[in-house]
């Protein structure tokens, strides 16, 4: 039987548009250019487009998964329907861990940006605690609050997207050619590296019951992913045109370096302003990840969601303190990227095909 939230806790289909970039655009955009430029060079922008279109196809798969049967209203129900209670809940627990490590990655990477660019000696425990207290207040406010926060966060940081045009007066668009100078394999490897930046759309499998008129929401989800892709695409093209290829491959935070080019009469170090404002973009990422993990735990174990939120935040706090050096944080980001690649490119197609087979077999049973 479907666990349908009260209508006062649901959102209009239109707001799914904001939930997609609300989870996909985060701390990764501050330095994703280097990662894919190492693989595809000046053709990396092609990888951004291909990977974005692939995500659109996976969005379609998610909606098919959620709409095929009477008991497929979220990921927990899909797993239990296809694999039974015990095996299905094993998969659900793995997804709980997945949502938690995504949140850990986002918060710890953002704190590292603050350490490198603003305050090298900042107390990590203090900053983690402050951010997690904010996360708790938003997550316990409910899913509608998180949706509104995703919208507000996007509006607040929108001016920062326009700052990317400051370097254009020094750009050399000849750096983009010759087009398709790299092999198909190199471009596809760069697509794989882009995985971490598109992670988050799969939360649709958790918050789907909270959408009013769900059948109308797919187009907004698709538009949301295309919006995310366009932001990454513009950033990649400008980075390729502004930096020399070898220079770009050596820059850990290419977008942040753009902000140093910004010359405003009332601000001397604009990157400080940019990093501070970016908290309004990072917080919705963390909140949605924590909410998805706690919601899944509530569905699987039948416990109160607020208690699970406290437990999850405690795990994030301890994990954030254990990830102390840049190498450890980089290793953890790489690990999460590989897990995300497995979830997106392997598991979702697998469960999509498996559901088709199971339903076909069931339909032929007398």
Tab-separated table of C-alpha atoms in Angstrom:
chain	number	residue	atom	x	y	z
A	1	UNK	CA	0.000	0.000	0.000
A	2	UNK	CA	1.330	3.416	-0.931
A	3	UNK	CA	2.572	5.679	1.823
A	4	UNK	CA	1.208	8.927	0.451
A	5	UNK	CA	2.190	12.115	2.318
A	6	UNK	CA	-0.475	14.599	3.297
A	7	UNK	CA	-1.188	17.114	0.536
A	8	UNK	CA	0.101	19.924	2.774
A	9	UNK	CA	3.529	18.252	2.641
A	10	UNK	CA	3.589	17.885	-1.144
A	11	UNK	CA	5.013	20.222	-3.773
A	12	UNK	CA	3.773	21.267	-7.195
A	13	UNK	CA	5.286	19.450	-10.182
A	14	UNK	CA	6.967	22.677	-11.341
A	15	UNK	CA	9.311	22.744	-8.319
A	16	UNK	CA	11.055	19.553	-9.457
A	17	UNK	CA	12.864	21.858	-11.887
A	18	UNK	CA	14.633	23.511	-8.928
A	19	UNK	CA	15.307	20.263	-7.085
A	20	UNK	CA	17.500	18.969	-9.914
A	21	UNK	CA	20.093	21.794	-9.943
A	22	UNK	CA	19.414	22.125	-6.207
A	23	UNK	CA	21.260	18.837	-5.763
A	24	UNK	CA	23.475	18.731	-8.861
A	25	UNK	CA	25.057	22.187	-8.731
A	26	UNK	CA	27.186	22.417	-5.646
A	27	UNK	CA	30.785	22.444	-4.582
A	28	UNK	CA	31.804	20.348	-7.614
A	29	UNK	CA	31.322	23.214	-10.071
A	30	UNK	CA	34.087	25.173	-8.359
A	31	UNK	CA	36.732	22.877	-9.817
A	32	UNK	CA	35.292	20.230	-12.139
A	33	UNK	CA	37.063	21.656	-15.211
A	34	UNK	CA	40.477	20.278	-14.293
A	35	UNK	CA	39.169	16.748	-13.796
A	36	UNK	CA	37.623	16.348	-17.247
A	37	UNK	CA	40.198	18.498	-19.058
A	38	UNK	CA	42.849	15.962	-18.051
A	39	UNK	CA	40.957	13.352	-20.059
A	40	UNK	CA	39.483	15.209	-23.048
A	41	UNK	CA	41.458	18.475	-23.178
A	42	UNK	CA	39.753	21.205	-25.213
A	43	UNK	CA	37.011	18.718	-26.202
A	44	UNK	CA	35.879	18.381	-22.580
A	45	UNK	CA	32.825	20.558	-23.266
A	46	UNK	CA	31.527	17.765	-25.528
A	47	UNK	CA	31.695	15.390	-22.562
A	48	UNK	CA	29.570	17.810	-20.524
A	49	UNK	CA	26.826	17.680	-23.187
A	50	UNK	CA	26.953	13.912	-23.658
A	51	UNK	CA	26.861	13.176	-19.944
A	52	UNK	CA	23.982	15.625	-19.454
A	53	UNK	CA	21.915	13.954	-22.191
A	54	UNK	CA	22.666	10.544	-20.690
A	55	UNK	CA	21.285	11.790	-17.368
A	56	UNK	CA	18.118	12.876	-19.193
A	57	UNK	CA	17.727	9.268	-20.376
A	58	UNK	CA	18.172	8.007	-16.811
A	59	UNK	CA	15.525	10.472	-15.593
A	60	UNK	CA	13.144	8.824	-18.072
A	61	UNK	CA	14.102	5.415	-16.663
A	62	UNK	CA	13.414	6.597	-13.113
A	63	UNK	CA	9.913	7.732	-14.058
A	64	UNK	CA	9.268	4.397	-15.777
A	65	UNK	CA	10.430	2.571	-12.644
A	66	UNK	CA	8.103	4.654	-10.493
A	67	UNK	CA	5.065	4.417	-12.745
A	68	UNK	CA	4.908	0.795	-13.833
A	69	UNK	CA	3.169	-0.853	-10.917
A	70	UNK	CA	0.717	-0.091	-8.100
A	71	UNK	CA	3.460	-0.564	-5.482
A	72	UNK	CA	6.355	1.322	-7.070
A	73	UNK	CA	5.881	4.758	-5.557
A	74	UNK	CA	9.465	5.120	-4.230
A	75	UNK	CA	12.800	3.292	-4.213
A	76	UNK	CA	12.054	1.378	-1.006
A	77	UNK	CA	8.817	0.018	-2.483
A	78	UNK	CA	10.531	-0.846	-5.791
A	79	UNK	CA	13.227	-2.876	-4.042
A	80	UNK	CA	10.739	-4.714	-1.838
A	81	UNK	CA	8.455	-5.385	-4.800
A	82	UNK	CA	11.230	-6.810	-6.982
A	83	UNK	CA	13.439	-8.597	-4.451
A	84	UNK	CA	11.257	-9.236	-1.421
A	85	UNK	CA	11.469	-7.699	2.030
A	86	UNK	CA	14.892	-8.907	3.185
A	87	UNK	CA	16.935	-8.612	-0.005
A	88	UNK	CA	15.074	-5.449	-0.941
A	89	UNK	CA	15.886	-3.818	2.390
A	90	UNK	CA	19.534	-4.789	1.964
A	91	UNK	CA	19.586	-2.692	-1.201
A	92	UNK	CA	17.747	0.081	0.657
A	93	UNK	CA	20.399	0.140	3.384
A	94	UNK	CA	23.114	0.432	0.730
A	95	UNK	CA	21.317	3.460	-0.695
A	96	UNK	CA	21.085	4.974	2.788
A	97	UNK	CA	24.877	4.727	3.043
A	98	UNK	CA	25.177	6.188	-0.453
A	99	UNK	CA	23.110	9.262	0.428
A	100	UNK	CA	25.145	9.760	3.614
A	101	UNK	CA	28.532	9.613	1.892
A	102	UNK	CA	27.323	12.098	-0.734
A	103	UNK	CA	26.506	14.519	2.094
A	104	UNK	CA	29.902	13.900	3.710
A	105	UNK	CA	31.657	14.600	0.413
A	106	UNK	CA	29.843	17.885	-0.144
A	107	UNK	CA	30.308	19.318	3.337
A	108	UNK	CA	33.952	18.300	3.716
A	109	UNK	CA	34.925	19.538	0.258
A	110	UNK	CA	33.271	22.900	0.935
A	111	UNK	CA	35.123	23.241	4.233
A	112	UNK	CA	38.378	22.460	2.432
A	113	UNK	CA	37.644	25.328	0.012
A	114	UNK	CA	37.247	27.639	3.019
A	115	UNK	CA	40.505	26.327	4.496
A	116	UNK	CA	42.485	26.795	1.275
A	117	UNK	CA	41.051	30.110	0.103
A	118	UNK	CA	39.972	31.958	3.234
A	119	UNK	CA	40.971	30.675	6.666
A	120	UNK	CA	43.718	27.993	6.701
A	121	UNK	CA	43.652	27.729	10.488
A	122	UNK	CA	39.873	27.521	10.923
A	123	UNK	CA	38.507	25.097	13.514
A	124	UNK	CA	36.959	22.315	11.406
A	125	UNK	CA	34.917	20.950	14.319
A	126	UNK	CA	33.346	24.334	14.970
A	127	UNK	CA	32.492	24.939	11.301
A	128	UNK	CA	31.126	21.417	10.854
A	129	UNK	CA	28.931	21.833	13.926
A	130	UNK	CA	27.527	25.174	12.753
A	131	UNK	CA	26.694	23.824	9.279
A	132	UNK	CA	25.137	20.628	10.660
A	133	UNK	CA	22.956	22.592	13.089
A	134	UNK	CA	21.649	24.556	10.089
A	135	UNK	CA	21.113	21.296	8.196
A	136	UNK	CA	19.117	19.869	11.116
A	137	UNK	CA	16.852	22.922	11.281
A	138	UNK	CA	16.065	22.755	7.559
A	139	UNK	CA	15.652	18.968	7.271
A	140	UNK	CA	13.314	18.753	10.260
A	141	UNK	CA	11.220	21.492	8.658
A	142	UNK	CA	10.060	18.995	6.052
A	143	UNK	CA	10.418	18.433	2.342
A	144	UNK	CA	8.515	21.577	1.330
A	145	UNK	CA	10.997	23.662	3.314
A	146	UNK	CA	13.899	21.971	1.528
A	147	UNK	CA	12.300	22.619	-1.852
A	148	UNK	CA	11.863	26.295	-1.029
A	149	UNK	CA	15.434	26.466	0.237
A	150	UNK	CA	16.708	24.941	-3.023
A	151	UNK	CA	14.847	27.642	-4.963
A	152	UNK	CA	16.095	30.464	-2.727
A	153	UNK	CA	19.660	29.146	-2.813
A	154	UNK	CA	19.616	29.109	-6.604
A	155	UNK	CA	18.304	32.687	-6.708
A	156	UNK	CA	20.927	33.935	-4.238
A	157	UNK	CA	23.897	32.498	-6.151
A	158	UNK	CA	22.490	33.315	-9.614
A	159	UNK	CA	24.582	36.542	-9.871
A	160	UNK	CA	27.719	34.447	-9.335
A	161	UNK	CA	26.983	32.557	-12.552
A	162	UNK	CA	27.118	35.864	-14.435
A	163	UNK	CA	30.610	36.606	-13.100
A	164	UNK	CA	31.972	33.925	-15.357
A	165	UNK	CA	31.750	36.474	-18.190
A	166	UNK	CA	34.420	38.734	-16.621
A	167	UNK	CA	37.259	36.593	-18.030
A	168	UNK	CA	35.750	36.716	-21.539
A	169	UNK	CA	37.657	39.893	-22.431
A	170	UNK	CA	40.855	37.878	-22.038
A	171	UNK	CA	39.484	34.691	-23.633
A	172	UNK	CA	40.858	33.039	-26.782
A	173	UNK	CA	38.139	30.907	-28.301
A	174	UNK	CA	40.676	29.427	-30.651
A	175	UNK	CA	41.591	27.251	-27.672
A	176	UNK	CA	38.405	25.274	-28.347
A	177	UNK	CA	39.706	23.921	-31.638
A	178	UNK	CA	40.218	21.692	-33.382
A	179	UNK	CA	36.910	20.105	-32.410
A	180	UNK	CA	36.850	16.328	-31.886
A	181	UNK	CA	40.630	16.263	-31.701
A	182	UNK	CA	40.402	13.617	-28.973
A	183	UNK	CA	39.316	10.014	-29.352
A	184	UNK	CA	35.848	8.754	-28.534
A	185	UNK	CA	37.288	6.789	-25.619
A	186	UNK	CA	38.928	9.905	-24.108
A	187	UNK	CA	35.668	11.845	-24.379
A	188	UNK	CA	33.717	9.018	-22.740
A	189	UNK	CA	36.267	8.737	-19.915
A	190	UNK	CA	35.713	12.468	-19.334
A	191	UNK	CA	31.945	11.746	-19.244
A	192	UNK	CA	32.619	9.242	-16.491
A	193	UNK	CA	34.606	11.861	-14.570
A	194	UNK	CA	31.600	14.204	-14.808
A	195	UNK	CA	29.496	11.675	-12.869
A	196	UNK	CA	30.012	13.265	-9.459
A	197	UNK	CA	28.725	16.601	-10.779
A	198	UNK	CA	25.428	15.105	-11.964
A	199	UNK	CA	24.877	12.938	-8.894
A	200	UNK	CA	21.656	13.796	-7.072
A	201	UNK	CA	18.944	13.333	-9.697
A	202	UNK	CA	18.360	9.822	-8.294
A	203	UNK	CA	16.864	11.396	-5.160
A	204	UNK	CA	13.762	11.605	-7.351
A	205	UNK	CA	13.273	7.933	-6.446
A	206	UNK	CA	12.840	9.003	-2.812
A	207	UNK	CA	10.830	12.231	-3.004
A	208	UNK	CA	8.514	11.122	-5.833
A	209	UNK	CA	5.531	10.563	-3.434
A	210	UNK	CA	5.843	14.209	-2.344
A	211	UNK	CA	5.014	15.531	-5.829
A	212	UNK	CA	1.503	16.578	-6.783
A	213	UNK	CA	0.365	15.513	-10.270
A	214	UNK	CA	3.484	13.376	-10.644
A	215	UNK	CA	2.860	12.589	-14.295
A	216	UNK	CA	3.396	16.286	-15.098
A	217	UNK	CA	6.700	16.546	-13.245
A	218	UNK	CA	8.910	14.618	-15.671
A	219	UNK	CA	9.242	17.496	-18.114
A	220	UNK	CA	10.341	19.787	-15.270
A	221	UNK	CA	12.887	17.219	-14.111
A	222	UNK	CA	14.261	17.014	-17.662
A	223	UNK	CA	14.419	20.810	-17.956
A	224	UNK	CA	16.162	20.959	-14.578
A	225	UNK	CA	18.916	18.615	-15.781
A	226	UNK	CA	19.285	20.607	-18.999
A	227	UNK	CA	19.653	23.778	-16.903
A	228	UNK	CA	22.374	22.079	-14.852
A	229	UNK	CA	24.090	20.965	-18.046
A	230	UNK	CA	24.000	24.485	-19.484
A	231	UNK	CA	25.673	25.924	-16.362
A	232	UNK	CA	28.457	23.336	-16.532
A	233	UNK	CA	28.771	23.789	-20.294
A	234	UNK	CA	29.222	27.568	-20.155
A	235	UNK	CA	31.728	27.208	-17.327
A	236	UNK	CA	33.712	24.593	-19.268
A	237	UNK	CA	33.758	26.604	-22.506
A	238	UNK	CA	34.876	29.804	-20.772
A	239	UNK	CA	37.543	27.912	-18.811
A	240	UNK	CA	38.896	26.335	-21.999
A	241	UNK	CA	38.946	29.709	-23.760
A	242	UNK	CA	40.542	31.578	-20.839
A	243	UNK	CA	43.196	29.145	-19.645
A	244	UNK	CA	45.967	27.448	-21.555
A	245	UNK	CA	45.364	23.678	-21.632
A	246	UNK	CA	48.343	22.814	-19.452
A	247	UNK	CA	47.388	25.590	-17.058
A	248	UNK	CA	43.795	24.330	-16.814
A	249	UNK	CA	44.951	20.786	-16.103
A	250	UNK	CA	46.950	22.082	-13.145
A	251	UNK	CA	44.201	24.240	-11.590
A	252	UNK	CA	42.301	22.533	-8.777
A	253	UNK	CA	39.702	25.322	-8.446
A	254	UNK	CA	39.295	26.874	-11.916
A	255	UNK	CA	35.965	28.608	-11.214
A	256	UNK	CA	37.260	30.086	-7.972
A	257	UNK	CA	40.250	31.466	-9.855
A	258	UNK	CA	37.760	33.197	-12.193
A	259	UNK	CA	36.406	35.107	-9.221
A	260	UNK	CA	39.866	36.561	-8.601
A	261	UNK	CA	39.583	38.228	-12.020
A	262	UNK	CA	36.419	40.076	-10.958
A	263	UNK	CA	37.270	43.741	-10.500
A	264	UNK	CA	34.650	45.704	-8.570
A	265	UNK	CA	35.343	49.070	-6.911
A	266	UNK	CA	33.675	48.086	-3.633
A	267	UNK	CA	35.186	44.580	-3.207
A	268	UNK	CA	38.910	43.796	-3.227
A	269	UNK	CA	38.823	39.985	-2.848
A	270	UNK	CA	35.595	38.896	-4.507
A	271	UNK	CA	36.392	35.200	-4.094
A	272	UNK	CA	35.713	35.672	-0.366
A	273	UNK	CA	32.221	36.927	-1.204
A	274	UNK	CA	31.670	34.130	-3.714
A	275	UNK	CA	32.714	31.344	-1.335
A	276	UNK	CA	30.524	32.778	1.421
A	277	UNK	CA	27.460	33.068	-0.837
A	278	UNK	CA	28.095	29.569	-2.158
A	279	UNK	CA	27.079	28.220	1.249
A	280	UNK	CA	23.478	28.906	0.163
A	281	UNK	CA	24.052	26.475	-2.727
A	282	UNK	CA	25.937	23.852	-0.745
A	283	UNK	CA	23.456	23.704	2.144
A	284	UNK	CA	20.515	22.476	-0.007
A	285	UNK	CA	22.824	19.732	-1.385
A	286	UNK	CA	23.608	18.490	2.109
A	287	UNK	CA	20.034	18.889	3.345
A	288	UNK	CA	18.544	16.889	0.477
A	289	UNK	CA	21.091	14.099	0.953
A	290	UNK	CA	20.404	13.901	4.695
A	291	UNK	CA	16.642	14.058	4.120
A	292	UNK	CA	16.789	11.228	1.547
A	293	UNK	CA	18.848	9.034	3.904
A	294	UNK	CA	16.587	9.697	6.909
A	295	UNK	CA	13.403	9.247	4.854
A	296	UNK	CA	14.656	5.884	3.580
A	297	UNK	CA	15.580	4.821	7.115
A	298	UNK	CA	12.104	5.767	8.286
A	299	UNK	CA	10.534	3.681	5.509
A	300	UNK	CA	12.792	0.674	6.125
A	301	UNK	CA	13.011	0.594	9.932
A	302	UNK	CA	9.760	2.357	10.882
A	303	UNK	CA	11.486	4.867	13.188
A	304	UNK	CA	10.894	8.588	13.567
A	305	UNK	CA	12.693	10.588	10.912
A	306	UNK	CA	13.969	13.247	13.338
A	307	UNK	CA	15.839	10.625	15.351
A	308	UNK	CA	17.454	9.324	12.187
A	309	UNK	CA	18.470	12.856	11.200
A	310	UNK	CA	20.379	13.225	14.483
A	311	UNK	CA	22.106	9.869	13.918
A	312	UNK	CA	23.061	10.745	10.324
A	313	UNK	CA	24.417	14.158	11.305
A	314	UNK	CA	26.531	12.499	14.010
A	315	UNK	CA	28.014	10.162	11.391
A	316	UNK	CA	28.739	13.113	9.104
A	317	UNK	CA	30.392	15.027	11.966
A	318	UNK	CA	32.740	12.175	12.868
A	319	UNK	CA	33.517	11.393	9.212
A	320	UNK	CA	34.218	15.056	8.451
A	321	UNK	CA	36.753	15.193	11.283
A	322	UNK	CA	38.469	11.988	10.133
A	323	UNK	CA	38.974	13.396	6.623
A	324	UNK	CA	41.791	15.723	7.603
A	325	UNK	CA	44.153	16.190	4.641
A	326	UNK	CA	43.666	17.143	1.003
A	327	UNK	CA	44.761	13.682	-0.149
A	328	UNK	CA	42.176	12.010	2.101
A	329	UNK	CA	39.422	14.316	0.860
A	330	UNK	CA	40.479	13.754	-2.762
A	331	UNK	CA	40.484	9.990	-2.211
A	332	UNK	CA	37.006	10.135	-0.677
A	333	UNK	CA	35.707	12.265	-3.559
A	334	UNK	CA	37.124	9.747	-6.025
A	335	UNK	CA	35.485	6.878	-4.132
A	336	UNK	CA	32.087	8.595	-4.126
A	337	UNK	CA	32.457	9.409	-7.820
A	338	UNK	CA	33.045	5.722	-8.592
A	339	UNK	CA	30.086	4.652	-6.472
A	340	UNK	CA	27.954	7.308	-8.165
A	341	UNK	CA	29.060	6.024	-11.567
A	342	UNK	CA	28.020	2.501	-10.557
A	343	UNK	CA	24.617	3.700	-9.287
A	344	UNK	CA	23.865	5.865	-12.317
A	345	UNK	CA	25.323	3.950	-15.234
A	346	UNK	CA	24.956	0.370	-14.014
A	347	UNK	CA	22.410	-0.046	-11.231
A	348	UNK	CA	19.580	2.123	-12.598
A	349	UNK	CA	19.656	0.416	-16.053
A	350	UNK	CA	19.926	-2.974	-14.302
A	351	UNK	CA	16.886	-2.449	-12.075
A	352	UNK	CA	14.988	-0.930	-15.021
A	353	UNK	CA	15.576	-4.074	-17.098
A	354	UNK	CA	14.990	-6.396	-14.137
A	355	UNK	CA	11.644	-4.742	-13.367
A	356	UNK	CA	10.603	-5.201	-17.015
A	357	UNK	CA	11.464	-8.909	-16.862
A	358	UNK	CA	9.731	-9.480	-13.507
A	359	UNK	CA	6.542	-7.730	-14.611
A	360	UNK	CA	6.479	-9.617	-17.916
A	361	UNK	CA	6.835	-12.940	-16.079
A	362	UNK	CA	4.108	-11.986	-13.601
A	363	UNK	CA	1.739	-10.992	-16.410
A	364	UNK	CA	2.055	-14.463	-17.969
A	365	UNK	CA	1.335	-16.318	-14.753
A	366	UNK	CA	-2.175	-17.885	-14.608
